Coordinates of C-alpha atoms in Angstrom, one line a residue:
M54 CA 61.8 -46.8 47.3
G55 CA 64.7 -44.9 45.3
L56 CA 67.4 -43.3 47.2
F57 CA 68.1 -39.4 46.3
T58 CA 70.5 -36.8 47.7
V59 CA 70.0 -33.1 48.1
T60 CA 72.3 -30.4 46.0
K61 CA 72.6 -26.7 46.6
K62 CA 73.0 -25.0 43.3
A63 CA 74.8 -21.8 43.3
T64 CA 73.1 -19.1 41.9
T65 CA 72.7 -15.2 41.1
P66 CA 69.1 -13.4 40.7
F67 CA 67.2 -12.1 38.0
E68 CA 65.5 -8.9 37.8
G69 CA 61.9 -8.8 37.5
Q70 CA 60.4 -11.2 39.4
K71 CA 58.0 -9.8 41.5
P72 CA 54.5 -11.3 41.4
G73 CA 51.4 -9.6 40.0
T74 CA 47.9 -10.0 41.6
S75 CA 47.8 -13.5 39.8
G76 CA 52.0 -14.9 40.2
L77 CA 54.9 -14.6 38.0
R78 CA 54.0 -14.0 34.1
K79 CA 56.6 -14.4 31.6
K80 CA 57.3 -15.6 28.4
V81 CA 58.4 -19.3 28.3
T82 CA 61.9 -18.5 27.2
V83 CA 62.2 -16.7 30.0
F84 CA 61.1 -19.4 31.7
Q85 CA 63.3 -21.8 30.0
Q86 CA 66.2 -19.5 30.8
P87 CA 69.2 -22.0 33.2
H88 CA 68.0 -21.3 37.3
Y89 CA 64.9 -19.0 36.4
L90 CA 62.0 -20.7 37.6
Q91 CA 64.5 -22.2 40.7
N92 CA 64.9 -19.0 41.4
F93 CA 61.5 -18.4 42.1
V94 CA 60.6 -21.7 43.5
Q95 CA 63.1 -21.5 46.2
S96 CA 62.2 -17.5 46.8
T97 CA 59.1 -19.1 47.8
F98 CA 60.0 -21.9 49.9
N99 CA 62.3 -19.5 52.1
A100 CA 59.3 -16.9 52.6
L101 CA 57.1 -19.2 53.8
P102 CA 56.6 -20.2 57.4
A103 CA 58.9 -23.6 58.5
D104 CA 55.7 -25.7 58.9
Q105 CA 54.3 -25.0 55.1
V106 CA 57.5 -26.7 54.0
K107 CA 59.2 -29.3 56.1
G108 CA 57.3 -32.3 56.4
A109 CA 54.1 -30.8 54.3
T110 CA 52.2 -31.3 51.4
I111 CA 52.2 -29.1 48.4
V112 CA 49.9 -29.6 45.1
V113 CA 51.7 -28.9 42.0
S114 CA 49.7 -28.3 38.4
G115 CA 48.1 -26.1 36.6
D116 CA 46.6 -25.8 32.8
G117 CA 48.9 -27.9 31.3
R118 CA 50.3 -25.4 28.9
Y119 CA 53.7 -25.6 27.0
F120 CA 56.8 -26.2 29.8
S121 CA 54.2 -27.5 32.3
K122 CA 55.5 -31.1 32.8
D123 CA 58.8 -29.8 33.0
A124 CA 58.2 -27.2 35.7
V125 CA 56.5 -30.0 37.5
Q126 CA 59.3 -32.2 37.6
I127 CA 62.0 -29.2 38.7
I128 CA 59.6 -28.1 41.6
T129 CA 58.8 -31.5 42.6
K130 CA 62.6 -32.5 43.0
M131 CA 63.1 -28.9 44.7
A132 CA 60.0 -29.6 47.2
A133 CA 62.3 -33.3 48.1
A134 CA 65.4 -31.2 48.8
N135 CA 63.6 -28.6 50.7
G136 CA 61.6 -31.3 52.9
V137 CA 58.5 -31.5 51.8
R138 CA 56.9 -34.8 52.7
R139 CA 54.6 -35.1 50.2
V140 CA 54.0 -33.7 46.6
W141 CA 50.2 -34.0 44.9
V142 CA 50.0 -33.6 41.6
G143 CA 47.3 -33.5 39.1
Q144 CA 47.1 -36.6 36.0
N145 CA 49.4 -35.2 33.1
S146 CA 49.5 -32.0 35.9
L147 CA 46.0 -30.7 34.1
M148 CA 44.5 -29.0 37.8
S149 CA 42.2 -25.8 37.0
T150 CA 42.9 -23.6 39.3
P151 CA 39.2 -23.5 41.3
A152 CA 40.2 -27.3 41.4
V153 CA 43.4 -26.6 43.1
S154 CA 41.9 -24.6 45.5
A155 CA 39.3 -27.2 46.2
V156 CA 41.9 -30.0 46.7
I157 CA 43.9 -28.1 49.2
R158 CA 40.6 -27.1 51.1
E159 CA 38.7 -30.5 50.7
R160 CA 41.0 -33.8 49.7
I161 CA 42.5 -35.8 52.8
G162 CA 45.2 -38.5 51.3
A163 CA 45.0 -41.9 51.8
D164 CA 47.7 -41.2 54.7
G165 CA 45.1 -38.5 56.4
S166 CA 47.5 -36.0 55.1
K167 CA 46.0 -32.4 54.0
A168 CA 47.7 -29.7 51.6
T169 CA 49.5 -26.4 52.9
G170 CA 49.5 -25.1 49.5
A171 CA 50.4 -25.5 46.0
F172 CA 52.0 -24.1 43.1
I173 CA 49.5 -23.2 40.3
L174 CA 51.3 -23.4 37.0
T175 CA 49.1 -21.0 34.8
A176 CA 48.9 -17.9 32.9
S177 CA 45.5 -18.0 32.8
H178 CA 43.4 -16.5 29.6
N179 CA 47.0 -15.5 28.3
P180 CA 48.2 -17.9 25.4
G181 CA 50.6 -21.0 25.4
G182 CA 53.1 -22.1 23.0
P183 CA 56.7 -22.5 23.2
T184 CA 57.3 -18.5 22.3
E185 CA 54.0 -17.7 24.3
D186 CA 53.3 -17.3 28.2
F187 CA 54.2 -19.0 31.0
G188 CA 53.2 -18.8 34.8
I189 CA 53.6 -19.8 38.4
K190 CA 51.6 -18.6 41.5
Y191 CA 51.5 -19.7 45.1
N192 CA 48.2 -20.5 46.9
M193 CA 48.0 -20.9 50.7
G194 CA 46.4 -23.1 53.1
N195 CA 43.0 -21.4 52.6
G196 CA 42.9 -22.5 49.0
G197 CA 43.7 -18.8 48.1
P198 CA 46.7 -16.4 46.3
A199 CA 49.6 -15.5 48.8
P200 CA 49.0 -12.4 50.3
E201 CA 51.1 -9.4 49.8
S202 CA 52.5 -10.2 52.9
V203 CA 53.7 -13.0 51.3
T204 CA 54.6 -12.4 47.8
D205 CA 57.0 -8.9 49.1
K206 CA 59.0 -11.7 50.7
I207 CA 59.7 -14.1 47.6
F208 CA 60.0 -10.7 45.8
S209 CA 62.5 -9.7 48.3
N210 CA 64.1 -12.9 48.4
T211 CA 64.1 -13.0 44.3
T212 CA 66.8 -10.0 44.6
T213 CA 69.1 -11.4 46.8
I214 CA 69.1 -15.6 46.4
S215 CA 72.5 -17.3 46.0
E216 CA 72.1 -21.0 46.1
Y217 CA 68.8 -23.0 45.8
L218 CA 68.2 -26.4 46.8
I219 CA 67.3 -29.1 44.8
S220 CA 67.6 -33.5 44.4
E221 CA 68.9 -33.8 41.1
D222 CA 69.1 -37.6 41.5
L223 CA 65.3 -38.0 41.8
P224 CA 63.9 -39.9 38.7
D225 CA 60.9 -38.0 36.9
V226 CA 57.6 -39.5 37.5
D227 CA 55.0 -40.5 34.7
I228 CA 53.0 -37.8 35.7
S229 CA 50.9 -39.5 33.0
V230 CA 49.6 -42.8 35.4
V231 CA 47.8 -42.3 38.1
G232 CA 49.5 -43.8 41.6
V233 CA 51.5 -43.0 44.2
T234 CA 55.8 -42.9 43.9
S235 CA 57.9 -43.0 46.9
F236 CA 61.4 -42.1 47.5
S237 CA 63.4 -42.1 50.7
G238 CA 66.1 -39.0 50.9
P239 CA 68.2 -37.6 53.7
E240 CA 65.2 -36.6 55.9
G241 CA 63.0 -39.7 55.3
P242 CA 60.2 -40.7 53.0
F243 CA 59.0 -38.8 50.3
D244 CA 55.8 -39.3 47.8
V245 CA 54.4 -37.8 44.8
D246 CA 50.9 -38.3 44.5
V247 CA 49.5 -38.6 41.0
F248 CA 45.5 -38.6 40.9
D249 CA 42.2 -37.4 38.8
S250 CA 40.9 -34.0 40.3
S251 CA 37.9 -34.1 38.6
V252 CA 36.9 -36.5 41.3
N253 CA 37.2 -34.1 44.3
Y254 CA 35.8 -31.1 42.3
I255 CA 32.4 -33.2 41.3
K256 CA 32.1 -34.2 44.9
L257 CA 32.1 -30.6 46.1
M258 CA 29.8 -29.2 42.9
K259 CA 27.1 -32.5 44.1
T260 CA 27.3 -30.5 47.6
I261 CA 26.4 -27.3 46.0
F262 CA 23.9 -27.6 43.0
D263 CA 21.0 -29.6 43.0
F264 CA 22.3 -31.9 39.9
E265 CA 19.1 -33.5 39.0
A266 CA 17.7 -30.3 38.7
I267 CA 20.2 -29.6 36.3
K268 CA 20.1 -32.7 34.5
K269 CA 16.2 -32.7 34.0
L270 CA 16.9 -28.8 31.9
L271 CA 19.8 -30.5 30.3
T272 CA 18.0 -33.7 29.2
S273 CA 15.0 -31.4 28.0
P274 CA 14.6 -31.7 24.2
K275 CA 13.4 -28.0 24.4
F276 CA 16.9 -26.7 25.8
T277 CA 20.5 -26.9 23.7
F278 CA 23.6 -26.4 25.3
C279 CA 27.4 -25.7 24.3
Y280 CA 30.6 -25.3 26.1
D281 CA 33.9 -24.4 25.2
A282 CA 36.8 -24.9 27.1
L283 CA 38.9 -23.1 24.7
H284 CA 41.2 -26.1 24.4
G285 CA 42.2 -25.0 28.3
V286 CA 42.0 -27.1 31.2
A287 CA 38.4 -27.2 31.6
G288 CA 38.2 -29.6 29.1
A289 CA 39.3 -32.3 31.5
Y290 CA 36.2 -31.6 33.8
A291 CA 33.5 -31.0 31.1
K292 CA 32.7 -34.5 30.0
H293 CA 32.6 -35.6 33.6
I294 CA 30.3 -33.2 34.3
F295 CA 28.3 -32.1 31.6
V296 CA 27.9 -35.5 29.5
E297 CA 28.2 -38.1 32.4
E298 CA 26.7 -36.6 35.2
L299 CA 24.1 -34.0 33.5
G300 CA 23.7 -36.1 30.6
A301 CA 24.1 -33.2 27.9
D302 CA 25.5 -34.6 24.6
E303 CA 29.0 -35.5 23.9
S304 CA 28.0 -32.7 20.6
S305 CA 27.6 -29.9 23.0
L306 CA 31.3 -29.8 24.1
L307 CA 34.1 -27.6 21.9
N308 CA 37.7 -27.5 21.9
C309 CA 37.4 -29.6 25.0
V310 CA 41.0 -31.6 23.9
P311 CA 43.8 -29.7 26.3
K312 CA 46.6 -28.6 24.2
E313 CA 50.1 -27.3 25.5
D314 CA 49.3 -24.1 23.1
F315 CA 45.3 -23.9 23.2
G316 CA 44.9 -25.2 19.7
G317 CA 46.9 -21.7 18.8
G318 CA 44.2 -19.9 20.0
H319 CA 44.2 -17.2 22.9
P320 CA 42.2 -18.7 25.7
D321 CA 40.4 -15.6 26.9
P322 CA 36.5 -16.2 27.0
N323 CA 35.4 -12.8 25.4
L324 CA 33.5 -11.6 22.6
T325 CA 36.9 -11.3 20.5
Y326 CA 38.8 -14.4 21.2
A327 CA 35.7 -17.5 21.7
K328 CA 35.4 -17.0 18.2
E329 CA 33.7 -20.8 17.4
L330 CA 31.0 -20.4 20.2
V331 CA 30.1 -16.7 19.3
E332 CA 29.6 -17.7 16.0
R333 CA 27.5 -20.9 17.3
M334 CA 25.1 -18.9 19.8
G335 CA 24.0 -16.6 16.5
L336 CA 26.2 -13.6 17.8
G337 CA 29.0 -13.5 14.9
K338 CA 29.4 -11.9 12.0
S339 CA 28.6 -14.5 9.3
S340 CA 24.6 -15.1 9.1
S341 CA 23.8 -19.1 9.8
N342 CA 20.6 -21.0 9.0
V343 CA 21.5 -23.3 12.1
E344 CA 18.9 -22.4 14.9
P345 CA 22.1 -21.3 17.9
P346 CA 21.9 -23.3 21.2
E347 CA 19.7 -21.9 24.0
F348 CA 22.2 -21.4 26.4
G349 CA 26.5 -21.3 25.6
A350 CA 29.5 -20.6 27.9
A351 CA 32.9 -21.0 27.7
A352 CA 36.2 -20.8 30.1
D353 CA 39.7 -19.7 30.2
G354 CA 43.2 -21.4 30.0
D355 CA 43.1 -22.3 33.8
A356 CA 39.3 -22.6 33.9
D357 CA 38.8 -20.1 36.8
R358 CA 36.7 -17.2 34.3
N359 CA 34.1 -17.9 32.3
M360 CA 31.5 -16.2 29.7
I361 CA 27.5 -16.9 29.7
L362 CA 25.8 -16.2 26.8
G363 CA 22.2 -16.7 25.3
K364 CA 21.0 -17.1 22.2
R365 CA 21.9 -14.8 20.4
F366 CA 22.4 -12.8 23.7
F367 CA 25.5 -12.0 25.6
V368 CA 25.6 -11.4 29.4
T369 CA 28.0 -8.7 30.9
P370 CA 30.5 -10.2 34.0
S371 CA 29.1 -7.7 36.0
D372 CA 25.3 -8.3 35.2
S373 CA 26.4 -11.9 35.3
V374 CA 27.4 -12.0 39.5
A375 CA 24.0 -9.5 40.1
I376 CA 22.3 -12.5 38.6
I377 CA 23.7 -15.4 40.5
A378 CA 23.5 -13.2 43.7
A379 CA 19.3 -12.4 43.1
N380 CA 18.5 -15.6 42.2
A381 CA 21.1 -17.9 44.1
V382 CA 19.1 -18.5 47.6
Q383 CA 16.0 -19.7 45.7
S384 CA 17.8 -21.9 42.8
I385 CA 20.8 -23.0 44.8
P386 CA 20.6 -25.4 47.5
Y387 CA 24.2 -24.2 49.0
F388 CA 22.6 -21.3 49.6
A389 CA 19.4 -21.5 51.0
S390 CA 19.9 -20.4 54.3
G391 CA 21.0 -16.6 52.7
L392 CA 23.8 -15.0 51.2
K393 CA 26.4 -13.6 54.0
G394 CA 27.6 -10.9 52.0
V395 CA 28.5 -10.2 48.5
A396 CA 31.6 -8.4 47.0
R397 CA 32.7 -7.1 43.6
S398 CA 35.9 -5.9 42.4
M399 CA 35.8 -1.8 41.8
P400 CA 36.3 -2.0 38.4
T401 CA 33.1 -4.0 38.2
S402 CA 29.4 -2.0 37.2
A403 CA 27.4 -1.2 40.4
A404 CA 24.9 -3.8 39.6
L405 CA 25.6 -5.9 42.2
D406 CA 25.3 -3.1 44.8
V407 CA 21.9 -2.4 43.5
V408 CA 21.0 -5.9 44.3
A409 CA 22.6 -5.8 47.5
K410 CA 20.9 -2.9 48.3
N411 CA 17.4 -4.6 47.8
L412 CA 18.1 -7.4 49.3
N413 CA 19.9 -5.8 52.5
L414 CA 23.1 -7.4 52.2
K415 CA 26.6 -6.9 53.1
F416 CA 28.5 -5.2 50.6
F417 CA 32.3 -4.6 49.9
E418 CA 34.1 -3.1 46.9
V419 CA 37.4 -4.2 46.8
P420 CA 40.6 -3.9 44.6
T421 CA 41.2 -6.4 41.6
G422 CA 42.8 -9.4 42.8
W423 CA 40.8 -12.5 44.2
K424 CA 42.6 -12.5 47.6
F425 CA 40.3 -9.3 48.4
F426 CA 37.3 -11.4 48.5
G427 CA 39.3 -14.5 49.8
N428 CA 39.8 -12.3 53.4
L429 CA 35.9 -11.6 53.4
M430 CA 35.0 -15.2 52.8
D431 CA 37.8 -16.6 56.0
A432 CA 35.6 -14.2 58.0
G433 CA 32.2 -15.1 56.9
M434 CA 31.2 -12.0 55.7
C435 CA 31.1 -12.6 51.8
S436 CA 29.2 -15.7 50.2
I437 CA 29.3 -14.3 46.2
C438 CA 31.2 -12.2 44.1
G439 CA 32.8 -11.5 41.2
E440 CA 34.7 -9.1 38.8
E441 CA 34.2 -7.7 35.1
S442 CA 36.9 -9.5 33.9
F443 CA 34.8 -13.0 33.6
G444 CA 35.3 -14.3 37.1
T445 CA 32.8 -15.3 39.1
G446 CA 32.5 -17.4 42.5
S447 CA 31.5 -18.5 46.0
D448 CA 32.8 -19.0 49.1
H449 CA 33.2 -22.7 48.4
I450 CA 36.9 -22.0 47.7
R451 CA 39.5 -19.3 47.8
E452 CA 39.5 -18.5 43.7
K453 CA 37.2 -17.9 41.0
D454 CA 35.3 -21.1 39.4
G455 CA 34.3 -20.8 35.6
I456 CA 32.9 -23.9 36.0
W457 CA 30.8 -23.1 39.4
A458 CA 29.4 -19.9 37.2
V459 CA 28.5 -21.8 34.5
L460 CA 26.3 -24.3 37.0
A461 CA 24.8 -21.5 38.9
W462 CA 23.2 -20.5 35.4
L463 CA 22.2 -23.8 34.7
S464 CA 20.6 -24.0 37.4
I465 CA 18.6 -20.5 37.7
I466 CA 17.3 -21.6 34.4
A467 CA 16.2 -24.8 35.4
F468 CA 14.5 -23.0 38.8
K469 CA 12.5 -20.8 36.2
N470 CA 11.4 -23.6 34.2
K471 CA 10.9 -26.2 36.7
D472 CA 7.1 -26.1 35.7
N473 CA 7.9 -25.1 32.5
L474 CA 9.6 -27.7 31.0
G475 CA 6.5 -29.3 29.3
G476 CA 5.2 -26.0 28.0
D477 CA 5.0 -23.9 25.2
K478 CA 8.0 -21.6 25.8
L479 CA 11.4 -21.5 27.6
V480 CA 12.0 -18.9 29.9
T481 CA 15.4 -17.7 28.3
V482 CA 18.9 -16.6 29.1
E483 CA 17.6 -13.2 27.7
D484 CA 14.3 -13.0 29.5
I485 CA 16.1 -13.7 33.0
V486 CA 18.9 -10.9 32.5
R487 CA 15.6 -8.4 30.9
Q488 CA 13.7 -9.0 33.7
H489 CA 16.5 -8.4 36.1
W490 CA 16.7 -4.9 34.2
A491 CA 12.8 -4.5 34.8
T492 CA 13.6 -5.0 38.8
Y493 CA 16.7 -3.4 39.4
G494 CA 17.5 -1.1 36.3
R495 CA 20.6 -2.0 33.6
H496 CA 24.4 -0.9 34.0
Y497 CA 25.1 -0.1 30.6
Y498 CA 28.8 -1.3 30.6
T499 CA 31.7 -2.0 28.5
R500 CA 35.8 -2.2 28.6
Y501 CA 38.4 -1.2 26.2
D502 CA 41.8 -2.9 26.4
Y503 CA 44.9 -1.3 25.4
E504 CA 47.1 -4.2 25.3
N505 CA 50.9 -4.2 24.8
V506 CA 51.4 -0.4 25.2
D507 CA 54.7 1.0 26.6
A508 CA 55.2 1.0 29.8
G509 CA 56.5 4.8 30.1
A510 CA 53.2 6.0 27.8
A511 CA 51.1 4.5 30.3
K512 CA 52.5 5.7 32.9
E513 CA 52.2 9.5 31.9
L514 CA 48.8 9.0 30.6
M515 CA 48.0 7.6 34.2
A516 CA 49.7 10.3 35.8
N517 CA 47.7 12.8 33.7
L518 CA 44.5 11.2 35.1
V519 CA 45.4 11.6 38.5
S520 CA 46.5 15.7 38.1
M521 CA 43.6 16.5 36.1
Q522 CA 41.6 15.6 39.7
S523 CA 43.0 18.7 41.2
S524 CA 40.6 21.0 39.5
L525 CA 36.9 19.2 38.9
S526 CA 35.7 22.2 37.3
D527 CA 38.3 22.1 34.6
V528 CA 37.5 18.5 33.8
N529 CA 33.7 19.5 33.6
K530 CA 34.7 22.3 31.0
L531 CA 36.8 19.9 29.2
I532 CA 33.8 17.2 29.1
K533 CA 31.6 20.0 27.8
E534 CA 33.8 20.8 24.9
I535 CA 33.8 17.2 24.2
R536 CA 30.0 16.5 24.8
S537 CA 27.7 18.6 26.1
D538 CA 25.2 15.7 26.9
V539 CA 27.4 14.1 29.4
S540 CA 26.6 14.5 33.1
E541 CA 29.1 16.7 35.4
V542 CA 32.3 14.8 37.5
V543 CA 31.0 15.0 41.3
A544 CA 33.8 13.2 42.9
A545 CA 37.3 11.8 41.4
D546 CA 39.5 10.1 43.0
E547 CA 42.7 6.8 42.7
F548 CA 40.9 3.9 44.4
E549 CA 42.3 2.7 48.1
Y550 CA 41.1 0.4 49.8
K551 CA 41.1 -0.8 54.1
D552 CA 40.6 -4.0 54.5
P553 CA 37.6 -4.8 57.0
V554 CA 39.3 -8.0 58.3
D555 CA 43.1 -7.6 58.3
G556 CA 43.4 -3.4 58.1
S557 CA 45.9 -3.9 55.5
V558 CA 45.5 -0.7 52.8
S559 CA 46.3 -1.1 49.2
K560 CA 46.2 2.1 47.2
H561 CA 46.9 3.0 43.9
Q562 CA 43.9 0.6 42.6
G563 CA 42.6 2.9 39.7
I564 CA 41.5 6.1 38.9
R565 CA 37.8 7.1 39.3
Y566 CA 35.8 9.8 37.4
L567 CA 31.9 9.6 39.1
F568 CA 29.1 11.6 37.6
G569 CA 26.2 13.0 38.9
D570 CA 23.8 10.6 37.0
G571 CA 25.5 7.1 38.6
S572 CA 27.9 6.8 35.6
R573 CA 31.5 6.1 35.9
L574 CA 35.0 6.3 34.1
V575 CA 37.5 3.8 35.8
F576 CA 41.0 3.7 34.2
R577 CA 43.3 1.0 35.2
L578 CA 47.0 -0.7 34.6
S579 CA 46.7 -4.4 34.1
G580 CA 49.2 -6.6 36.4
T581 CA 48.1 -9.9 34.3
G582 CA 50.2 -9.6 30.8
S583 CA 53.6 -10.6 30.3
V584 CA 54.8 -7.4 28.5
G585 CA 54.5 -3.9 28.1
A586 CA 51.5 -2.4 30.2
T587 CA 47.8 -2.9 29.4
I588 CA 45.5 0.0 30.1
R589 CA 42.1 -0.7 30.8
V590 CA 39.2 1.6 30.8
Y591 CA 36.1 1.0 32.2
I592 CA 32.7 2.6 30.7
E593 CA 29.3 2.9 32.9
Q594 CA 25.5 4.1 32.4
Y595 CA 22.8 3.6 35.2
E596 CA 19.3 3.6 33.3
K597 CA 16.6 3.1 35.9
D598 CA 14.1 4.1 33.9
S599 CA 12.7 0.4 32.5
S600 CA 11.7 1.7 29.0
K601 CA 14.7 2.6 28.0
T602 CA 17.0 -0.6 29.3
G603 CA 16.8 -1.8 25.8
R604 CA 19.2 0.1 23.9
D605 CA 22.2 -1.5 22.4
S606 CA 24.9 -1.2 25.1
Q607 CA 27.3 0.5 22.7
E608 CA 25.0 3.2 21.3
A609 CA 24.1 4.2 24.7
L610 CA 27.5 4.3 25.9
A611 CA 28.8 6.5 22.7
P612 CA 28.6 9.6 24.6
L613 CA 30.9 8.0 27.5
V614 CA 33.2 6.1 25.3
D615 CA 34.1 9.8 23.6
V616 CA 34.9 11.7 26.8
A617 CA 37.2 8.7 28.1
L618 CA 39.4 8.3 25.4
K619 CA 39.3 12.4 24.6
L620 CA 39.8 13.1 28.3
S621 CA 42.5 10.6 29.0
K622 CA 44.3 11.9 25.6
M623 CA 44.7 8.1 24.5
Q624 CA 45.6 8.1 21.1
E625 CA 48.4 10.9 22.0
Y626 CA 49.8 8.6 24.8
T627 CA 49.6 5.2 23.3
G628 CA 49.5 5.8 19.1
R629 CA 46.3 3.9 19.5
S630 CA 43.7 4.5 17.3
A631 CA 41.4 1.6 18.5
P632 CA 42.0 -0.9 21.5
T633 CA 42.9 -4.6 21.5
V634 CA 39.9 -6.0 22.7
I635 CA 36.0 -4.4 23.2
T636 CA 34.0 -6.2 25.8

């Protein structure tokens, strides 16, 4: 047991340490500045109630991106100096964001301890490496992201901080080896517990899904499977779950070795960045004679996002959450007694709304940010929720969960084929989606992202869209000049949300133009980038006529896309003739 002391370090504030929807994200070089990370961590400790720091147990881990191992040691030394009793670290500092939430909620230490919160080291789907992105966010005792009341306090503290506490003589802990290392300091013992986080996570998954039914599907010669971790933290779980537990062939796993720079790729599970999986699933530009697998999925850097693909078929995230909700009760044991309610983020398509209405479920439309779902779940009002940005989840934890979404889909496919694995034709991903459209109608949907746009130009574009809402007759006149075949706008606003649980009000959550035929245009500035601004344009057309639900999505949406880009004057404001990414 080593002895350590506490040092008070003088410091001065840094500008711009305001946490966004998912914590603080900046370039690695920004975090590497002397005192930068320390200021934010101390500001967080100072924002928390004393009993969640002194004598408490906190988790420190993340997606393993570049600078994570240094950050773990710094935060551990600061935790010791601030009177924390225990730090739990995932082996090699690896722990997916959903697994962190599960560990906070489910894990009990050998001494009976439970975690009160976590520093999660991730910039999610943003690239990693010495010149790329790093991020940090704090999750609370319920396993979910800190609410605005806490992040506002953190930010306020960053603007006035003058000192931080650190135990510089605490030796670095070898986080590659599982085990507990004990130290002694001025306030008593301090332990660092390094453990394999996949054990807790798999145990939780087994309480939710019928692993035997999924295994029967994955080991059937009729079913082929492919999972791409994009060299993110999901790779630390994929072999344990899909190969060892569920019997998939190891050749089914793509890019499942976690890397600090994600192999030089962009760990964002969409049709643009998950190129290798997209090719393998028969959706790439090059034609191949190799028959694609029946099912494919990808994860992002911290494994909270997912992309679902069938053979030559893409499932939009908006459809995915609606289909999971529509099939959950019969396909997933955890939901056998029924759903408490469902929720989606405002920009997500209204496919889930239609399911909720038909199944007579409570439904909520919330701002972007998982903490809003967490409030509903803590109050027992929501079972399944999702965002169009490839995030899907349930009340088993308080984060979106990419592997959970894959297991949910495998459960649905297994259920649809339970009497059919010896038959002639498998019920495929495409069959399930098309049947859903026939039942509920189809929400043609796309998202255009304009990344790293000049922040001033982005704000001007949004301000212009708001000012136009004062005269819908002028808006409709403009629209008719652009496309006469588009319905009229019947309502327009800036989305505002009053939380039914705590009464808090969130304003300026996105600009909406709602059309008479159920179509929507939504414009939003994203808070997940590390430089400039990202403008997101969401374009949605609802089609109830089952004879018209099989059209190509981009063709069906072309008139509305035209209206969105010209109405917003996208090219004039941003100088961009095309989006960075289309999903």
